[in-house]
PDB file of C-alpha atoms in Angstrom:
ATOM      1  CA  UNK A  21      14.658   9.736  28.187  1.00  0.00           C
ATOM      2  CA  UNK A  22      16.470  10.537  24.952  1.00  0.00           C
ATOM      3  CA  UNK A  23      15.746   7.070  23.514  1.00  0.00           C
ATOM      4  CA  UNK A  24      12.043   7.592  24.274  1.00  0.00           C
ATOM      5  CA  UNK A  25      11.904  10.972  22.653  1.00  0.00           C
ATOM      6  CA  UNK A  26      13.673   9.714  19.518  1.00  0.00           C
ATOM      7  CA  UNK A  27      10.897   7.131  19.199  1.00  0.00           C
ATOM      8  CA  UNK A  28       8.150   9.654  19.394  1.00  0.00           C
ATOM      9  CA  UNK A  29       9.300  11.528  16.397  1.00  0.00           C
ATOM     10  CA  UNK A  30       7.157  11.336  13.171  1.00  0.00           C
ATOM     11  CA  UNK A  31      10.320  10.231  11.225  1.00  0.00           C
ATOM     12  CA  UNK A  32      10.952   7.307  13.619  1.00  0.00           C
ATOM     13  CA  UNK A  33       7.320   6.111  13.567  1.00  0.00           C
ATOM     14  CA  UNK A  34       7.158   6.294   9.807  1.00  0.00           C
ATOM     15  CA  UNK A  35      10.379   4.239   9.362  1.00  0.00           C
ATOM     16  CA  UNK A  36       9.054   1.724  11.971  1.00  0.00           C
ATOM     17  CA  UNK A  37       5.872   1.350  10.009  1.00  0.00           C
ATOM     18  CA  UNK A  38       7.831   0.851   6.793  1.00  0.00           C
ATOM     19  CA  UNK A  39       9.525  -2.205   8.292  1.00  0.00           C
ATOM     20  CA  UNK A  40       6.588  -3.513  10.180  1.00  0.00           C
ATOM     21  CA  UNK A  41       6.347  -6.418   7.669  1.00  0.00           C
ATOM     22  CA  UNK A  42       9.747  -7.539   8.658  1.00  0.00           C
ATOM     23  CA  UNK A  43       9.003  -7.533  12.309  1.00  0.00           C
ATOM     24  CA  UNK A  44       5.728  -9.400  11.637  1.00  0.00           C
ATOM     25  CA  UNK A  45       7.834 -12.071   9.491  1.00  0.00           C
ATOM     26  CA  UNK A  46      10.312 -12.521  12.405  1.00  0.00           C
ATOM     27  CA  UNK A  47       7.559 -12.934  15.057  1.00  0.00           C
ATOM     28  CA  UNK A  48       5.504 -15.351  12.895  1.00  0.00           C
ATOM     29  CA  UNK A  49       8.726 -17.630  12.254  1.00  0.00           C
ATOM     30  CA  UNK A  50      10.474 -17.269  15.686  1.00  0.00           C
ATOM     31  CA  UNK A  51       7.929 -17.545  18.389  1.00  0.00           C
ATOM     32  CA  UNK A  52      10.331 -16.362  21.070  1.00  0.00           C
ATOM     33  CA  UNK A  53      10.223 -12.932  19.683  1.00  0.00           C
ATOM     34  CA  UNK A  54       6.452 -12.617  20.033  1.00  0.00           C
ATOM     35  CA  UNK A  55       6.139 -11.817  23.637  1.00  0.00           C
ATOM     36  CA  UNK A  56       8.858  -9.127  23.674  1.00  0.00           C
ATOM     37  CA  UNK A  57      10.178  -8.080  20.215  1.00  0.00           C
ATOM     38  CA  UNK A  58      13.396  -6.300  20.069  1.00  0.00           C
ATOM     39  CA  UNK A  59      15.245  -5.401  16.730  1.00  0.00           C
ATOM     40  CA  UNK A  60      18.681  -5.977  18.402  1.00  0.00           C
ATOM     41  CA  UNK A  61      17.657  -9.567  19.255  1.00  0.00           C
ATOM     42  CA  UNK A  62      16.283 -10.006  15.788  1.00  0.00           C
ATOM     43  CA  UNK A  63      19.587  -8.809  14.164  1.00  0.00           C
ATOM     44  CA  UNK A  64      21.704 -10.971  16.477  1.00  0.00           C
ATOM     45  CA  UNK A  65      19.747 -13.956  15.511  1.00  0.00           C
ATOM     46  CA  UNK A  66      21.166 -13.652  11.961  1.00  0.00           C
ATOM     47  CA  UNK A  67      24.594 -12.322  12.900  1.00  0.00           C
ATOM     48  CA  UNK A  68      25.469 -15.044  15.342  1.00  0.00           C
ATOM     49  CA  UNK A  69      24.158 -17.817  13.258  1.00  0.00           C
ATOM     50  CA  UNK A  70      26.054 -16.723  10.140  1.00  0.00           C
ATOM     51  CA  UNK A  71      29.122 -16.233  12.128  1.00  0.00           C
ATOM     52  CA  UNK A  72      29.138 -19.721  13.610  1.00  0.00           C
ATOM     53  CA  UNK A  73      27.827 -21.218  10.422  1.00  0.00           C
ATOM     54  CA  UNK A  74      24.656 -22.472  11.904  1.00  0.00           C
ATOM     55  CA  UNK A  75      21.402 -22.794   9.861  1.00  0.00           C
ATOM     56  CA  UNK A  76      19.068 -19.911   9.647  1.00  0.00           C
ATOM     57  CA  UNK A  77      15.322 -20.708   9.427  1.00  0.00           C
ATOM     58  CA  UNK A  78      14.697 -21.440   5.746  1.00  0.00           C
ATOM     59  CA  UNK A  79      11.536 -19.284   5.716  1.00  0.00           C
ATOM     60  CA  UNK A  80      13.526 -16.228   6.558  1.00  0.00           C
ATOM     61  CA  UNK A  81      14.579 -15.232   3.232  1.00  0.00           C
ATOM     62  CA  UNK A  82      17.481 -12.730   2.392  1.00  0.00           C
ATOM     63  CA  UNK A  83      15.019  -9.910   1.982  1.00  0.00           C
ATOM     64  CA  UNK A  84      13.828 -10.301   5.540  1.00  0.00           C
ATOM     65  CA  UNK A  85      17.396 -10.528   6.863  1.00  0.00           C
ATOM     66  CA  UNK A  86      18.482  -7.369   4.826  1.00  0.00           C
ATOM     67  CA  UNK A  87      15.573  -5.492   6.230  1.00  0.00           C
ATOM     68  CA  UNK A  88      16.407  -6.564   9.847  1.00  0.00           C
ATOM     69  CA  UNK A  89      20.114  -5.406   9.383  1.00  0.00           C
ATOM     70  CA  UNK A  90      19.015  -2.081   7.804  1.00  0.00           C
ATOM     71  CA  UNK A  91      16.268  -1.060  10.242  1.00  0.00           C
ATOM     72  CA  UNK A  92      18.052  -2.096  13.376  1.00  0.00           C
ATOM     73  CA  UNK A  93      21.168  -0.158  12.455  1.00  0.00           C
ATOM     74  CA  UNK A  94      19.011   2.711  11.475  1.00  0.00           C
ATOM     75  CA  UNK A  95      17.413   2.782  14.930  1.00  0.00           C
ATOM     76  CA  UNK A  96      20.722   2.662  16.734  1.00  0.00           C
ATOM     77  CA  UNK A  97      21.922   5.511  14.545  1.00  0.00           C
ATOM     78  CA  UNK A  98      19.039   7.585  15.684  1.00  0.00           C
ATOM     79  CA  UNK A  99      19.919   6.882  19.276  1.00  0.00           C
ATOM     80  CA  UNK A 100      23.504   7.909  18.538  1.00  0.00           C
ATOM     81  CA  UNK A 101      22.226  11.203  17.027  1.00  0.00           C
ATOM     82  CA  UNK A 102      21.082  12.227  20.557  1.00  0.00           C
ATOM     83  CA  UNK A 103      23.542  14.681  22.063  1.00  0.00           C
ATOM     84  CA  UNK A 104      22.979  13.227  25.595  1.00  0.00           C
ATOM     85  CA  UNK A 105      23.301   9.617  24.399  1.00  0.00           C
ATOM     86  CA  UNK A 106      26.164   9.725  22.163  1.00  0.00           C
ATOM     87  CA  UNK A 107      28.897  10.723  24.484  1.00  0.00           C
ATOM     88  CA  UNK A 108      27.749   8.332  26.962  1.00  0.00           C
ATOM     89  CA  UNK A 109      28.007   5.504  24.468  1.00  0.00           C
ATOM     90  CA  UNK A 110      31.416   6.373  22.990  1.00  0.00           C
ATOM     91  CA  UNK A 111      33.079   9.155  24.940  1.00  0.00           C
ATOM     92  CA  UNK A 112      35.408   7.283  27.187  1.00  0.00           C
ATOM     93  CA  UNK A 113      36.457   4.847  24.467  1.00  0.00           C
ATOM     94  CA  UNK A 114      37.413   7.824  22.168  1.00  0.00           C
ATOM     95  CA  UNK A 115      39.261   9.356  25.041  1.00  0.00           C
ATOM     96  CA  UNK A 116      41.111   6.217  25.528  1.00  0.00           C
ATOM     97  CA  UNK A 117      41.986   6.034  21.752  1.00  0.00           C
ATOM     98  CA  UNK A 118      43.234   9.590  21.819  1.00  0.00           C
ATOM     99  CA  UNK A 119      45.338   9.038  24.849  1.00  0.00           C
ATOM    100  CA  UNK A 120      47.039   5.996  23.294  1.00  0.00           C
ATOM    101  CA  UNK A 121      47.756   7.986  20.172  1.00  0.00           C
ATOM    102  CA  UNK A 122      49.421  10.688  22.415  1.00  0.00           C
ATOM    103  CA  UNK A 123      51.651   7.994  23.767  1.00  0.00           C
ATOM    104  CA  UNK A 124      52.586   6.947  20.360  1.00  0.00           C
ATOM    105  CA  UNK A 125      53.560  10.521  19.384  1.00  0.00           C
ATOM    106  CA  UNK A 126      57.271  11.120  19.127  1.00  0.00           C
ATOM    107  CA  UNK A 127      58.760  12.456  22.370  1.00  0.00           C
ATOM    108  CA  UNK A 128      62.044  14.172  23.122  1.00  0.00           C
ATOM    109  CA  UNK A 129      62.266  12.223  26.405  1.00  0.00           C
ATOM    110  CA  UNK A 130      63.863   8.768  26.320  1.00  0.00           C
ATOM    111  CA  UNK A 131      60.474   6.927  26.766  1.00  0.00           C
ATOM    112  CA  UNK A 132      59.821   3.687  25.136  1.00  0.00           C
ATOM    113  CA  UNK A 133      56.484   4.429  23.705  1.00  0.00           C
ATOM    114  CA  UNK A 134      54.523   1.589  22.001  1.00  0.00           C
ATOM    115  CA  UNK A 135      54.371   1.473  18.170  1.00  0.00           C
ATOM    116  CA  UNK A 136      51.042  -0.226  17.988  1.00  0.00           C
ATOM    117  CA  UNK A 137      47.973  -0.295  20.323  1.00  0.00           C
ATOM    118  CA  UNK A 138      45.091  -2.716  19.980  1.00  0.00           C
ATOM    119  CA  UNK A 139      41.683  -2.409  21.581  1.00  0.00           C
ATOM    120  CA  UNK A 140      38.794  -4.908  21.328  1.00  0.00           C
ATOM    121  CA  UNK A 141      35.179  -4.216  21.860  1.00  0.00           C
ATOM    122  CA  UNK A 142      31.603  -5.000  20.753  1.00  0.00           C
ATOM    123  CA  UNK A 143      29.807  -3.971  17.554  1.00  0.00           C
ATOM    124  CA  UNK A 144      27.960  -1.169  19.475  1.00  0.00           C
ATOM    125  CA  UNK A 145      31.183   0.301  20.770  1.00  0.00           C
ATOM    126  CA  UNK A 146      32.537   0.464  17.282  1.00  0.00           C
ATOM    127  CA  UNK A 147      29.268   2.000  16.030  1.00  0.00           C
ATOM    128  CA  UNK A 148      29.386   4.658  18.768  1.00  0.00           C
ATOM    129  CA  UNK A 149      32.964   5.622  18.215  1.00  0.00           C
ATOM    130  CA  UNK A 150      32.561   5.721  14.435  1.00  0.00           C
ATOM    131  CA  UNK A 151      29.601   8.025  14.958  1.00  0.00           C
ATOM    132  CA  UNK A 152      31.675  10.300  17.243  1.00  0.00           C
ATOM    133  CA  UNK A 153      34.177  10.454  14.438  1.00  0.00           C
ATOM    134  CA  UNK A 154      31.523  11.612  12.050  1.00  0.00           C
ATOM    135  CA  UNK A 155      31.586   8.457  10.160  1.00  0.00           C
ATOM    136  CA  UNK A 156      27.937   7.492  10.309  1.00  0.00           C
ATOM    137  CA  UNK A 157      27.203   8.255   6.817  1.00  0.00           C
ATOM    138  CA  UNK A 158      30.246   5.957   5.790  1.00  0.00           C
ATOM    139  CA  UNK A 159      28.942   3.133   7.701  1.00  0.00           C
ATOM    140  CA  UNK A 160      26.181   2.699   5.154  1.00  0.00           C
ATOM    141  CA  UNK A 161      28.732   1.504   2.713  1.00  0.00           C
ATOM    142  CA  UNK A 162      31.657   0.333   4.736  1.00  0.00           C
ATOM    143  CA  UNK A 163      30.359  -3.013   5.998  1.00  0.00           C
ATOM    144  CA  UNK A 164      29.412  -4.717   2.847  1.00  0.00           C
ATOM    145  CA  UNK A 165      26.159  -2.591   2.654  1.00  0.00           C
ATOM    146  CA  UNK A 166      24.836  -4.011   5.961  1.00  0.00           C
ATOM    147  CA  UNK A 167      25.501  -0.700   7.801  1.00  0.00           C
ATOM    148  CA  UNK A 168      25.993  -2.678  10.963  1.00  0.00           C
ATOM    149  CA  UNK A 169      29.661  -3.766  12.010  1.00  0.00           C
ATOM    150  CA  UNK A 170      29.864  -7.665  11.404  1.00  0.00           C
ATOM    151  CA  UNK A 171      32.259  -9.715  13.381  1.00  0.00           C
ATOM    152  CA  UNK A 172      36.182  -8.838  13.138  1.00  0.00           C
ATOM    153  CA  UNK A 173      35.327  -5.326  11.904  1.00  0.00           C
ATOM    154  CA  UNK A 174      37.975  -2.664  12.608  1.00  0.00           C
ATOM    155  CA  UNK A 175      38.514   0.993  12.998  1.00  0.00           C
ATOM    156  CA  UNK A 176      42.200   1.996  12.443  1.00  0.00           C
ATOM    157  CA  UNK A 177      43.676   5.287  13.541  1.00  0.00           C
ATOM    158  CA  UNK A 178      47.155   5.766  12.034  1.00  0.00           C
ATOM    159  CA  UNK A 179      49.449   8.531  13.327  1.00  0.00           C
ATOM    160  CA  UNK A 180      51.616   9.982  10.684  1.00  0.00           C
ATOM    161  CA  UNK A 181      54.515  12.487  10.817  1.00  0.00           C
ATOM    162  CA  UNK A 182      53.462  15.944  11.943  1.00  0.00           C
ATOM    163  CA  UNK A 183      50.552  14.692  13.928  1.00  0.00           C
ATOM    164  CA  UNK A 184      48.568  14.034  10.945  1.00  0.00           C
ATOM    165  CA  UNK A 185      45.945  11.092  11.193  1.00  0.00           C
ATOM    166  CA  UNK A 186      44.581   8.587   8.758  1.00  0.00           C
ATOM    167  CA  UNK A 187      41.251   6.810   9.596  1.00  0.00           C
ATOM    168  CA  UNK A 188      40.167   3.461   8.061  1.00  0.00           C
ATOM    169  CA  UNK A 189      37.033   1.302   8.540  1.00  0.00           C
ATOM    170  CA  UNK A 190      37.685  -2.346   7.698  1.00  0.00           C
ATOM    171  CA  UNK A 191      40.997  -1.112   6.022  1.00  0.00           C
ATOM    172  CA  UNK A 192      39.001   1.423   3.730  1.00  0.00           C
ATOM    173  CA  UNK A 193      40.433   4.852   4.044  1.00  0.00           C
ATOM    174  CA  UNK A 194      37.611   7.132   5.388  1.00  0.00           C
ATOM    175  CA  UNK A 195      39.807  10.215   6.578  1.00  0.00           C
ATOM    176  CA  UNK A 196      38.032  12.501   4.113  1.00  0.00           C
ATOM    177  CA  UNK A 197      34.671  11.433   5.515  1.00  0.00           C
ATOM    178  CA  UNK A 198      35.965  11.983   9.031  1.00  0.00           C
ATOM    179  CA  UNK A 199      37.075  15.406   8.196  1.00  0.00           C
ATOM    180  CA  UNK A 200      33.726  16.174   6.746  1.00  0.00           C
ATOM    181  CA  UNK A 201      31.747  14.728   9.725  1.00  0.00           C
ATOM    182  CA  UNK A 202      33.746  16.125  12.639  1.00  0.00           C
ATOM    183  CA  UNK A 203      32.217  19.727  12.541  1.00  0.00           C
ATOM    184  CA  UNK A 204      28.719  18.207  12.623  1.00  0.00           C
ATOM    185  CA  UNK A 205      29.522  16.074  15.587  1.00  0.00           C
ATOM    186  CA  UNK A 206      31.212  18.971  17.362  1.00  0.00           C
ATOM    187  CA  UNK A 207      28.059  21.012  17.067  1.00  0.00           C
ATOM    188  CA  UNK A 208      25.929  18.030  18.279  1.00  0.00           C
ATOM    189  CA  UNK A 209      28.006  17.590  21.490  1.00  0.00           C
ATOM    190  CA  UNK A 210      27.796  21.278  22.155  1.00  0.00           C
ATOM    191  CA  UNK A 211      23.968  20.866  22.465  1.00  0.00           C
ATOM    192  CA  UNK A 212      24.663  18.785  25.477  1.00  0.00           C
ATOM    193  CA  UNK A 213      25.957  21.876  27.174  1.00  0.00           C
ATOM    194  CA  UNK A 214      29.575  21.233  28.161  1.00  0.00           C
ATOM    195  CA  UNK A 215      31.249  23.687  30.496  1.00  0.00           C
ATOM    196  CA  UNK A 216      31.525  27.222  29.087  1.00  0.00           C
ATOM    197  CA  UNK A 217      34.622  27.750  26.989  1.00  0.00           C
ATOM    198  CA  UNK A 218      35.169  23.995  26.162  1.00  0.00           C
ATOM    199  CA  UNK A 219      35.001  23.055  22.573  1.00  0.00           C
ATOM    200  CA  UNK A 220      34.453  26.565  21.239  1.00  0.00           C
ATOM    201  CA  UNK A 221      36.658  26.000  18.230  1.00  0.00           C
ATOM    202  CA  UNK A 222      35.351  23.541  15.707  1.00  0.00           C
ATOM    203  CA  UNK A 223      37.844  21.088  14.088  1.00  0.00           C
ATOM    204  CA  UNK A 224      39.670  22.143  11.165  1.00  0.00           C
ATOM    205  CA  UNK A 225      38.956  20.794   7.668  1.00  0.00           C
ATOM    206  CA  UNK A 226      42.316  19.571   6.494  1.00  0.00           C
ATOM    207  CA  UNK A 227      44.625  17.858   7.333  1.00  0.00           C
ATOM    208  CA  UNK A 228      43.064  15.697  10.084  1.00  0.00           C
ATOM    209  CA  UNK A 229      45.404  16.269  13.124  1.00  0.00           C
ATOM    210  CA  UNK A 230      45.776  14.472  16.471  1.00  0.00           C
ATOM    211  CA  UNK A 231      44.925  17.737  18.113  1.00  0.00           C
ATOM    212  CA  UNK A 232      41.436  17.541  16.358  1.00  0.00           C
ATOM    213  CA  UNK A 233      40.883  14.062  17.941  1.00  0.00           C
ATOM    214  CA  UNK A 234      42.095  15.385  21.395  1.00  0.00           C
ATOM    215  CA  UNK A 235      39.624  18.422  21.138  1.00  0.00           C
ATOM    216  CA  UNK A 236      36.838  16.045  20.108  1.00  0.00           C
ATOM    217  CA  UNK A 237      37.637  13.482  23.029  1.00  0.00           C
ATOM    218  CA  UNK A 238      37.803  16.345  25.594  1.00  0.00           C
ATOM    219  CA  UNK A 239      34.319  17.757  24.221  1.00  0.00           C
ATOM    220  CA  UNK A 240      32.805  14.179  24.460  1.00  0.00           C
ATOM    221  CA  UNK A 241      34.028  13.746  28.078  1.00  0.00           C
ATOM    222  CA  UNK A 242      32.509  17.067  28.989  1.00  0.00           C
ATOM    223  CA  UNK A 243      29.313  16.336  27.262  1.00  0.00           C
ATOM    224  CA  UNK A 244      29.262  12.881  28.977  1.00  0.00           C
ATOM    225  CA  UNK A 245      29.525  14.503  32.413  1.00  0.00           C
ATOM    226  CA  UNK A 246      26.724  16.856  31.537  1.00  0.00           C
ATOM    227  CA  UNK A 247      24.566  13.876  30.271  1.00  0.00           C
ATOM    228  CA  UNK A 248      25.196  11.939  33.504  1.00  0.00           C
ATOM    229  CA  UNK A 249      24.299  15.005  35.697  1.00  0.00           C
ATOM    230  CA  UNK A 250      22.342  17.426  33.764  1.00  0.00           C
ATOM    231  CA  UNK A 251      21.917  20.899  35.190  1.00  0.00           C
ATOM    232  CA  UNK A 252      18.623  21.573  36.864  1.00  0.00           C
TER     233      UNK A 252
END
């Protein structure tokens, strides 16, 4: 329902009309897209062929390819802006990352905690978690201007002394952008209606702390439960 409501907004329709020329070009040159056009499929055509060094239809010039990247990512970002859809897309993964970081924290108990944890996922997972971390504006410049995570993209959370966090997208430090974006995401998740008393305190501004990530992950899980089973 949230996806349908997003597509009915005047802004969404205007943006779709602005890129109608690119959709028409893709449908004309790739007959398989005519019966059921999908921007994700159009984007994946370019991404997969570039990654595997396969030929792209010579009539699909770089302007068309760039438009497909830009508009498909913009559409996905609008879905991620929904307070009911965002926690469903990235809430559990963010919680897992926060849990792993807690294990990495120094402990007085003689526990052999791991020093490094690696998680692998899809481009949509990375996009969702970055959005939950308030990094959606940074994505517009992080991935070579494509806005969409290409193959082998990365999100790094580095736990420092004192519980401080550093955040990087494709090894580019985006900690400051994360600090600026977290309060906005906090308010967005609250609109989903988590349990009373959860997430009342917005994240601090500086420094970025593990406890900020914990609070956000807990709020995202609460919002996820509400989105799955909305109150009547």
